[in-house]
């Protein structure tokens, strides 16, 4: 019987998979990629263009329209039938175009945020796309990674993996490397394996890829997972819901038009049927969900260029509504480029460059040895806090490499943001085993009982502790990040057992190091911008209260540190939910917090009805990122787990980018409102025109005319409105509030009055043309009047597109012509609309007559009136707002 990988020794697994401790060679990788394909789970396949085109005809209304057109064609009205077919086909083509564009944009979103893995190939560590992994690859793991394929573990240093997705067990499993003898172990017990899509929560390790893609354990059940299903966003859902509601309303009106037309006005059954159905097809905003999706998706592309990668489409909308941004300090508000400024040895503070080490200097040793920095030809890589310590020693010409060689590491206790400590256990040349520990001052002092004072070790006194805390305070007030250092001689240590944090006790205190982490230069301005936009910035940090306060003050997050506006994690722990909810408005800085505190902060604000954005980078930040309305991951320093839990990822880790993204979110939301207002008021105008024409027993616009107006004036300008530039005041208004939607802020009222206005102006022009005919021939009075109504309805919509460029602001500014695509969409729409009248060959098909200049003037007047009335209403609204 074939053995499982978990039953075999690591050497045997390496051999079986034809790999080595140096990893695969480039040619092996190439060969295997050909054989085994990409490491990805099968996704639902996209529909082909032809399938999408056919799907457009599945709409009941369209089917009825086609049937009616066929009957009309047979019974003699060939021109109507032709136009209807043309419109139906063009409509379908637009539908396919919009859908494809939306799909492509969503696909692009996915590709922007693909997962990466660190592998060892040809003896070198490389970062590659996880989809390019092949069996036999060596994958390096650390806390926060998502396991990219199924792995047999070759190394494990306190490695813990949370496998809930696969086993349902939410507590992380401790991993090891030794072979397991049992034949049929359940997945949860295969302790030397790591499975695709599970999360490393702690420690470090390395594994060899045993299965990729659909061959992995998760691949086997992928078909059952709902993840691959295409999800509809809440936004699209509400828009689809709205479209359905409007469809029912419009259908009801169409039925009334049909009944009144046939029964009261005695118009022929077929003619009325065609009119009613054309009305329904024209007025039902079936393109609305696609326009919303396209606008959002195009917004994400702009954001990507500005370094904010959107992972979930609705985030674009929510971003614009953000009221609170809770940001990590290190790396987001600051540069995460640390450098050592000051050192403290019992009772003296020393400026970094003046530091003179002693023969066996425990401070220097712990800086270098309790450190995971990799020294490569390209420079130092690793955690900036740690690289800063190595850099300091290199700058001072201290012998870093020699020390590392003399004290080889035998085990380590990795840093985690709960413990706030990191330790390394090393072996000296004389066989002594020593543990070096570094970490947050208060945490480390708690575990300390002795002090290394000028070459002698003695018990630590309360006075010592006080002095150390004072020194810490002094450094922190200068905005320095302070680390404490200690060591502990170990009598014996077996490298076979995993070290436990219990070892970090009875430490001997050595000294402190203060590091500067300068603010990002653009952040101060961004915080001011946020404030102007009604957005509150909060600082959340694992760092010391005083350091946090000093930086918050420099960044103008607070004016003065007080007991009220700065709170520590331990104070937070003592607060009840109710108390926290009551106090959050006054707190601006949270110091010494652990990731679980972040969830409480988010929830407290949410209970106050606020929309909260929260940043996070570590593995433990995932719950807070998920709870926040907008989870913001870090592209550079973020772990895969945190990025996966985020709605957007900052490619540059920069706070200022969040503000840029909010700006974009607001622009996109406003543009969708503009498109919706434009589209729905136009549809309402069409419905009202037809409805009253029928009720008043006037001539009725022909089906071809209705469909044509809808085709040429709706789609182009609406999409073009979606890519409008931001208005000057986007970041001057307050956030729109959690309860707002696309109809808030007066949009619904505008749609209604503007729709009524469009209908009234069209009917008005028709009435005028009948009352005061401007034509030499009396026979053509009705045909001319109808042509004028048709031209007016179309032109009004084009003029109204300009109104819609701003919902409240005037359009009589230079920016009115700043959207080239919009300008072209208006020109093309106007050409298509008026060619039906101006080109005699088309007149008969569209049932229109040629108009003279007086008649054109009236049509033009209708359009201009629309523009002027709406602008006047906006002006009055603005004046009223001032009071
Ligand atoms: P932020 O939450 O803004 O990113 P932070 O980076 O200071 O702040 P953590 O990384 O959780 O938060 O660090 C918390 C504390 O742990 C630090 O203030 C420092 O005292 C200590 N610390 C940070 N990095 C290390 C490390 N590599 N080794 C030991 N201790 C560390």
mmCIF file of C-alpha atoms and ligand atoms in Angstrom, residues 328-330 383 385-386 415 417 420-422 438-441 481-483 540-544 592-593 598 617, ligand 1:
data_model
loop_
_atom_site.group_PDB
_atom_site.id
_atom_site.type_symbol
_atom_site.label_atom_id
_atom_site.label_comp_id
_atom_site.label_asym_id
_atom_site.label_seq_id
_atom_site.Cartn_x
_atom_site.Cartn_y
_atom_site.Cartn_z
ATOM 1 C CA UNK A 328 -2.099 51.761 13.027
ATOM 2 C CA UNK A 329 0.785 54.011 13.848
ATOM 3 C CA UNK A 330 3.870 52.102 12.795
ATOM 4 C CA UNK A 383 11.175 43.664 10.744
ATOM 5 C CA UNK A 385 12.485 47.375 14.520
ATOM 6 C CA UNK A 386 15.046 44.607 14.277
ATOM 7 C CA UNK A 415 7.659 38.021 18.529
ATOM 8 C CA UNK A 417 1.956 41.481 19.438
ATOM 9 C CA UNK A 420 5.272 42.022 22.981
ATOM 10 C CA UNK A 421 8.504 40.072 23.502
ATOM 11 C CA UNK A 422 10.946 38.094 21.393
ATOM 12 C CA UNK A 438 13.918 41.982 23.975
ATOM 13 C CA UNK A 439 10.522 43.660 23.978
ATOM 14 C CA UNK A 440 8.193 46.277 25.382
ATOM 15 C CA UNK A 441 9.638 47.859 28.536
ATOM 16 C CA UNK A 481 9.997 53.770 20.370
ATOM 17 C CA UNK A 482 11.681 52.082 23.306
ATOM 18 C CA UNK A 483 12.734 48.462 23.570
ATOM 19 C CA UNK A 540 -4.047 52.672 17.341
ATOM 20 C CA UNK A 541 -0.697 51.315 18.359
ATOM 21 C CA UNK A 542 1.054 48.587 20.248
ATOM 22 C CA UNK A 543 3.609 51.179 21.250
ATOM 23 C CA UNK A 544 3.991 52.924 24.606
ATOM 24 C CA UNK A 592 -0.377 49.414 24.057
ATOM 25 C CA UNK A 593 -3.357 47.711 22.522
ATOM 26 C CA UNK A 598 -9.336 46.701 17.941
ATOM 27 C CA UNK A 617 -1.327 44.049 9.181
HETATM 28 P P1 LIG B 1 1.279 49.476 15.416
HETATM 29 O O1 LIG B 1 0.193 48.731 16.084
HETATM 30 O O2 LIG B 1 1.023 50.910 15.210
HETATM 31 O O3 LIG B 1 1.855 48.788 14.236
HETATM 32 P P2 LIG B 1 3.566 48.653 16.836
HETATM 33 O O4 LIG B 1 4.247 48.219 15.620
HETATM 34 O O5 LIG B 1 4.356 49.409 17.824
HETATM 35 O O6 LIG B 1 2.369 49.570 16.546
HETATM 36 P P3 LIG B 1 3.521 45.998 17.683
HETATM 37 O O7 LIG B 1 4.306 45.622 16.486
HETATM 38 O O8 LIG B 1 2.419 45.139 18.144
HETATM 39 O O9 LIG B 1 2.913 47.417 17.523
HETATM 40 O O10 LIG B 1 4.563 46.178 18.835
HETATM 41 C C1 LIG B 1 4.173 46.361 20.170
HETATM 42 C C2 LIG B 1 5.388 46.518 21.049
HETATM 43 O O11 LIG B 1 6.147 45.323 21.027
HETATM 44 C C3 LIG B 1 6.341 47.604 20.598
HETATM 45 O O12 LIG B 1 6.026 48.832 21.161
HETATM 46 C C4 LIG B 1 7.681 47.111 21.080
HETATM 47 O O13 LIG B 1 7.864 47.492 22.414
HETATM 48 C C5 LIG B 1 7.541 45.619 21.028
HETATM 49 N N1 LIG B 1 8.138 45.080 19.808
HETATM 50 C C6 LIG B 1 7.869 45.385 18.550
HETATM 51 N N2 LIG B 1 8.587 44.671 17.686
HETATM 52 C C7 LIG B 1 9.348 43.852 18.417
HETATM 53 C C8 LIG B 1 10.345 42.851 18.123
HETATM 54 N N3 LIG B 1 10.644 42.526 16.882
HETATM 55 N N4 LIG B 1 10.915 42.223 19.135
HETATM 56 C C9 LIG B 1 10.587 42.522 20.399
HETATM 57 N N5 LIG B 1 9.687 43.429 20.745
HETATM 58 C C10 LIG B 1 9.079 44.117 19.784
#
